Amino acid sequence: MVDPDDIPPTPELWQVYGRHVARMLQLGPAFREEHGDAHFIVLSGAPHAALNQAALFGAATERNAAAVAAAIGDGGQPAILAVSATVATDVSTVLERAGLVQAVRPEALFWMAGIPPVKDGPFEVRRAESDADLTTVPSIIETAHGYSSALAGRMYGRDLLTSAGVGCWLAWDGSEPVSWTFVTRVDGTSALFDMMTPPQHRRRGAARNVLTRALADAAARDGGRTESHGLLGHADGSAAVRGARLLGGR
């Protein structure tokens, strides 16, 4: 049983998150990943910042910062680099010289121990597994993010959704998907990606419904392993923020 007050150290959470990002972005056109004690680099090679992520945390030094910045530069695509508040060394000069622009935001990591109770609602919630659903997922991602059809199909299609440790759950109102989220599983932990409810369907309980069902189902499919359970969001933290507000993560 996980103690809900026993929150792992922030650098450890960043390391776990990096492994989740790699699982989510593994089918990028020029995928690269590197994981260290004070950084991670996960680059899909796609021309969208949210699909190329890196982080510096804990004991990161200017050398770590320079190496991460060089990897992003070599990738030739826009990227998001998170610098944790746990980094004691001032690495801003190194990053600015590499052309990275600072955007100050709160540390977008939320943690929740255990599996939250499922909140049922008036929607049918299911994992994308049928041929029709596996076609629907890249289509809604293409529309939501403006990705090309080819990229959405490659990175969010059948190959990803039938791979180990990744799934997409959708809440359906009849024949229309009204809310969805991706859940990845790594070493008994879960992370959320691309949690979204279109504006016209918000405040109907669909997000809470799909989120709680997805987390419970993902853990059950992983043998019920819930050594720890993380609400860790994508890139700018929007998924983590929404998940935390819905479920009380911190």
Short mmCIF file of C-alpha atoms in Angstrom, two decimals:
data_model
loop_
_atom_site.label_atom_id
_atom_site.label_comp_id
_atom_site.label_asym_id
_atom_site.label_seq_id
_atom_site.Cartn_x
_atom_site.Cartn_y
_atom_site.Cartn_z
CA MET A 1 0.00 0.00 0.00
CA VAL A 2 1.41 3.37 -1.02
CA ASP A 3 1.38 6.08 1.64
CA PRO A 4 -0.48 9.04 0.07
CA ASP A 5 1.75 11.45 1.99
CA ASP A 6 4.96 9.83 0.79
CA ILE A 7 5.62 11.87 -2.35
CA PRO A 8 8.75 10.80 -4.25
CA PRO A 9 11.49 13.42 -4.64
CA THR A 10 10.92 15.74 -7.58
CA PRO A 11 14.05 14.60 -9.51
CA GLU A 12 12.82 11.02 -9.24
CA LEU A 13 9.44 12.05 -10.64
CA TRP A 14 11.14 13.72 -13.59
CA GLN A 15 13.07 10.53 -14.30
CA VAL A 16 9.87 8.49 -14.23
CA TYR A 17 8.12 11.04 -16.43
CA GLY A 18 10.94 10.84 -18.98
CA ARG A 19 10.38 7.10 -19.36
CA HIS A 20 6.67 7.71 -19.87
CA VAL A 21 7.36 10.35 -22.52
CA ALA A 22 9.60 7.90 -24.37
CA ARG A 23 6.81 5.33 -24.39
CA MET A 24 4.31 7.88 -25.70
CA LEU A 25 6.54 9.33 -28.44
CA GLN A 26 8.30 6.12 -29.48
CA LEU A 27 6.95 6.11 -33.05
CA GLY A 28 8.21 9.53 -34.03
CA PRO A 29 9.90 9.88 -37.43
CA ALA A 30 13.38 10.33 -35.93
CA PHE A 31 12.99 9.02 -32.39
CA ARG A 32 15.83 9.46 -29.91
CA GLU A 33 15.90 8.99 -26.16
CA GLU A 34 18.52 9.44 -23.45
CA HIS A 35 17.99 9.12 -19.70
CA GLY A 36 20.39 10.20 -16.98
CA ASP A 37 20.49 11.00 -13.27
CA ALA A 38 19.95 14.72 -13.92
CA HIS A 39 18.32 14.89 -17.35
CA PHE A 40 16.28 13.17 -19.98
CA ILE A 41 15.98 13.77 -23.70
CA VAL A 42 13.09 12.36 -25.72
CA LEU A 43 12.88 13.64 -29.27
CA SER A 44 10.33 12.27 -31.71
CA GLY A 45 11.74 14.19 -34.65
CA ALA A 46 8.31 15.60 -35.49
CA PRO A 47 7.94 19.35 -36.23
CA HIS A 48 5.94 20.16 -33.10
CA ALA A 49 7.43 21.29 -29.78
CA ALA A 50 5.16 19.10 -27.64
CA LEU A 51 6.50 16.03 -29.44
CA ASN A 52 10.11 16.75 -28.50
CA GLN A 53 10.76 17.00 -24.78
CA ALA A 54 13.68 17.18 -22.41
CA ALA A 55 14.26 18.07 -18.78
CA LEU A 56 17.02 19.08 -16.38
CA PHE A 57 16.55 18.29 -12.71
CA GLY A 58 18.32 17.65 -9.43
CA ALA A 59 22.11 17.79 -9.74
CA ALA A 60 22.10 19.03 -13.34
CA THR A 61 25.15 21.12 -14.24
CA GLU A 62 26.07 23.46 -17.07
CA ARG A 63 27.57 20.43 -18.80
CA ASN A 64 24.21 18.64 -18.66
CA ALA A 65 22.50 21.76 -19.95
CA ALA A 66 24.93 22.09 -22.83
CA ALA A 67 24.51 18.44 -23.79
CA VAL A 68 20.71 18.65 -23.75
CA ALA A 69 20.72 21.90 -25.72
CA ALA A 70 23.08 20.35 -28.28
CA ALA A 71 20.80 17.34 -28.68
CA ILE A 72 17.81 19.59 -29.26
CA GLY A 73 19.79 21.60 -31.79
CA ASP A 74 20.94 18.46 -33.59
CA GLY A 75 17.34 17.29 -33.77
CA GLY A 76 16.45 20.34 -35.81
CA GLN A 77 12.88 20.55 -34.50
CA PRO A 78 11.16 22.78 -31.92
CA ALA A 79 11.25 21.30 -28.43
CA ILE A 80 10.19 21.93 -24.86
CA LEU A 81 12.90 21.81 -22.21
CA ALA A 82 11.83 21.83 -18.57
CA VAL A 83 14.28 23.09 -15.96
CA SER A 84 13.18 21.91 -12.55
CA ALA A 85 13.27 24.19 -9.55
CA THR A 86 15.47 21.50 -7.96
CA VAL A 87 18.37 22.47 -10.24
CA ALA A 88 20.72 24.44 -7.99
CA THR A 89 23.12 25.51 -10.74
CA ASP A 90 22.15 28.51 -12.86
CA VAL A 91 22.04 27.05 -16.37
CA SER A 92 20.14 29.92 -17.97
CA THR A 93 23.15 31.43 -19.73
CA VAL A 94 24.09 28.12 -21.36
CA LEU A 95 20.53 27.60 -22.58
CA GLU A 96 20.11 31.16 -23.83
CA ARG A 97 23.35 30.90 -25.83
CA ALA A 98 21.91 27.79 -27.46
CA GLY A 99 18.87 29.78 -28.56
CA LEU A 100 16.37 28.48 -26.02
CA VAL A 101 13.79 31.03 -24.85
CA GLN A 102 12.71 31.01 -21.22
CA ALA A 103 9.02 30.71 -20.35
CA VAL A 104 8.41 30.72 -16.59
CA ARG A 105 5.73 28.25 -15.54
CA PRO A 106 4.99 26.25 -12.40
CA GLU A 107 6.56 22.80 -12.16
CA ALA A 108 3.88 20.74 -13.90
CA LEU A 109 4.16 17.47 -12.01
CA PHE A 110 1.38 16.03 -9.91
CA TRP A 111 1.43 12.86 -7.89
CA MET A 112 -1.31 10.63 -6.57
CA ALA A 113 -0.81 7.40 -4.67
CA GLY A 114 -3.11 4.54 -5.55
CA ILE A 115 -5.98 4.29 -8.00
CA PRO A 116 -8.85 6.80 -7.68
CA PRO A 117 -12.40 5.40 -7.59
CA VAL A 118 -14.13 5.21 -10.94
CA LYS A 119 -16.68 7.98 -11.48
CA ASP A 120 -19.41 6.60 -13.69
CA GLY A 121 -21.48 8.88 -15.91
CA PRO A 122 -23.88 8.87 -18.82
CA PHE A 123 -21.14 8.04 -21.31
CA GLU A 124 -19.78 4.81 -22.67
CA VAL A 125 -16.07 4.71 -21.84
CA ARG A 126 -13.87 2.19 -23.60
CA ARG A 127 -10.30 1.66 -24.65
CA ALA A 128 -9.64 2.09 -28.37
CA GLU A 129 -9.27 -1.49 -29.61
CA SER A 130 -11.74 -2.04 -32.44
CA ASP A 131 -10.78 -1.21 -36.01
CA ALA A 132 -13.18 1.74 -35.95
CA ASP A 133 -11.79 3.15 -32.69
CA LEU A 134 -8.19 2.68 -33.82
CA THR A 135 -9.04 4.81 -36.85
CA THR A 136 -10.87 7.42 -34.77
CA VAL A 137 -7.97 8.17 -32.42
CA PRO A 138 -5.45 9.60 -34.94
CA SER A 139 -8.30 11.48 -36.59
CA ILE A 140 -9.24 13.34 -33.40
CA ILE A 141 -5.57 14.02 -32.62
CA GLU A 142 -5.10 15.45 -36.11
CA THR A 143 -8.09 17.76 -35.59
CA ALA A 144 -7.23 18.74 -32.02
CA HIS A 145 -3.54 19.57 -32.58
CA GLY A 146 -3.30 20.38 -36.25
CA TYR A 147 -0.88 17.54 -36.94
CA SER A 148 -0.69 16.18 -40.46
CA SER A 149 -2.74 13.09 -41.19
CA ALA A 150 0.43 11.12 -41.86
CA LEU A 151 2.05 12.15 -38.57
CA ALA A 152 -1.08 11.51 -36.50
CA GLY A 153 -1.48 8.11 -38.08
CA ARG A 154 2.15 7.20 -37.50
CA MET A 155 2.46 8.38 -33.89
CA TYR A 156 -1.08 7.85 -32.56
CA GLY A 157 -2.42 5.01 -34.68
CA ARG A 158 -2.73 1.25 -34.45
CA ASP A 159 0.97 0.53 -33.89
CA LEU A 160 1.07 2.73 -30.79
CA LEU A 161 -2.33 1.75 -29.42
CA THR A 162 -1.61 -1.97 -29.64
CA SER A 163 1.86 -1.70 -28.13
CA ALA A 164 2.65 -2.60 -24.53
CA GLY A 165 2.06 0.03 -21.89
CA VAL A 166 0.08 2.54 -23.98
CA GLY A 167 -3.65 2.98 -24.44
CA CYS A 168 -6.26 5.57 -25.34
CA TRP A 169 -9.65 5.69 -23.65
CA LEU A 170 -12.58 7.61 -25.07
CA ALA A 171 -15.91 8.67 -23.61
CA TRP A 172 -18.66 8.32 -26.19
CA ASP A 173 -21.99 10.12 -26.33
CA GLY A 174 -23.71 7.92 -28.87
CA SER A 175 -21.42 7.88 -31.90
CA GLU A 176 -19.45 10.99 -30.89
CA PRO A 177 -16.24 10.94 -28.83
CA VAL A 178 -16.62 13.71 -26.22
CA SER A 179 -13.50 13.25 -24.06
CA TRP A 180 -10.33 11.19 -24.21
CA THR A 181 -6.97 10.55 -22.63
CA PHE A 182 -3.88 8.45 -23.27
CA VAL A 183 -2.40 6.50 -20.37
CA THR A 184 1.09 5.03 -20.33
CA ARG A 185 2.35 2.47 -17.84
CA VAL A 186 5.95 2.21 -16.68
CA ASP A 187 7.08 0.13 -13.67
CA GLY A 188 3.73 0.24 -11.89
CA THR A 189 3.16 3.96 -12.50
CA SER A 190 0.76 5.71 -14.85
CA ALA A 191 1.02 8.97 -16.75
CA LEU A 192 -1.56 11.00 -18.65
CA PHE A 193 -1.11 12.48 -22.13
CA ASP A 194 -3.39 14.49 -24.40
CA MET A 195 -6.27 14.55 -21.96
CA MET A 196 -8.88 16.62 -23.78
CA THR A 197 -12.57 17.48 -23.85
CA PRO A 198 -13.78 19.76 -26.66
CA PRO A 199 -15.32 23.00 -25.31
CA GLN A 200 -18.87 22.10 -26.35
CA HIS A 201 -18.75 18.95 -24.20
CA ARG A 202 -17.21 20.35 -21.02
CA ARG A 203 -18.95 20.49 -17.62
CA ARG A 204 -20.82 17.28 -18.29
CA GLY A 205 -18.57 14.98 -16.27
CA ALA A 206 -17.04 13.29 -19.29
CA ALA A 207 -13.44 14.09 -18.35
CA ARG A 208 -13.77 12.70 -14.83
CA ASN A 209 -15.55 9.66 -16.22
CA VAL A 210 -12.94 8.81 -18.86
CA LEU A 211 -9.97 9.70 -16.63
CA THR A 212 -10.91 7.49 -13.69
CA ARG A 213 -11.96 4.59 -15.90
CA ALA A 214 -8.77 4.82 -17.97
CA LEU A 215 -6.50 4.83 -14.92
CA ALA A 216 -8.28 1.86 -13.35
CA ASP A 217 -8.34 -0.15 -16.58
CA ALA A 218 -4.70 0.59 -17.40
CA ALA A 219 -3.56 -0.63 -13.99
CA ALA A 220 -5.74 -3.73 -14.23
CA ARG A 221 -4.26 -4.59 -17.62
CA ASP A 222 -0.80 -4.23 -16.10
CA GLY A 223 -1.61 -6.98 -13.61
CA GLY A 224 -3.18 -4.60 -11.11
CA ARG A 225 0.25 -3.19 -10.24
CA THR A 226 -0.10 0.13 -8.43
CA GLU A 227 3.14 0.39 -6.51
CA SER A 228 2.85 4.07 -7.25
CA HIS A 229 0.51 6.07 -9.36
CA GLY A 230 1.52 9.28 -11.07
CA LEU A 231 -0.57 12.00 -12.61
CA LEU A 232 2.19 13.29 -14.84
CA GLY A 233 1.16 15.50 -17.72
CA HIS A 234 2.34 16.29 -21.20
CA ALA A 235 4.72 19.11 -22.11
CA ASP A 236 3.05 22.25 -20.77
CA GLY A 237 1.40 20.36 -17.93
CA SER A 238 -2.16 20.99 -19.06
CA ALA A 239 -3.14 17.33 -18.79
CA ALA A 240 -1.55 17.11 -15.35
CA VAL A 241 -3.32 20.24 -14.17
CA ARG A 242 -6.71 18.99 -15.30
CA GLY A 243 -6.11 15.55 -13.86
CA ALA A 244 -4.94 16.94 -10.55
CA ARG A 245 -7.93 19.24 -10.24
CA LEU A 246 -10.33 16.42 -10.98
CA LEU A 247 -8.76 13.89 -8.62
CA GLY A 248 -6.94 15.89 -5.98
CA GLY A 249 -3.41 14.96 -6.99
CA ARG A 250 -0.54 17.17 -5.84
#
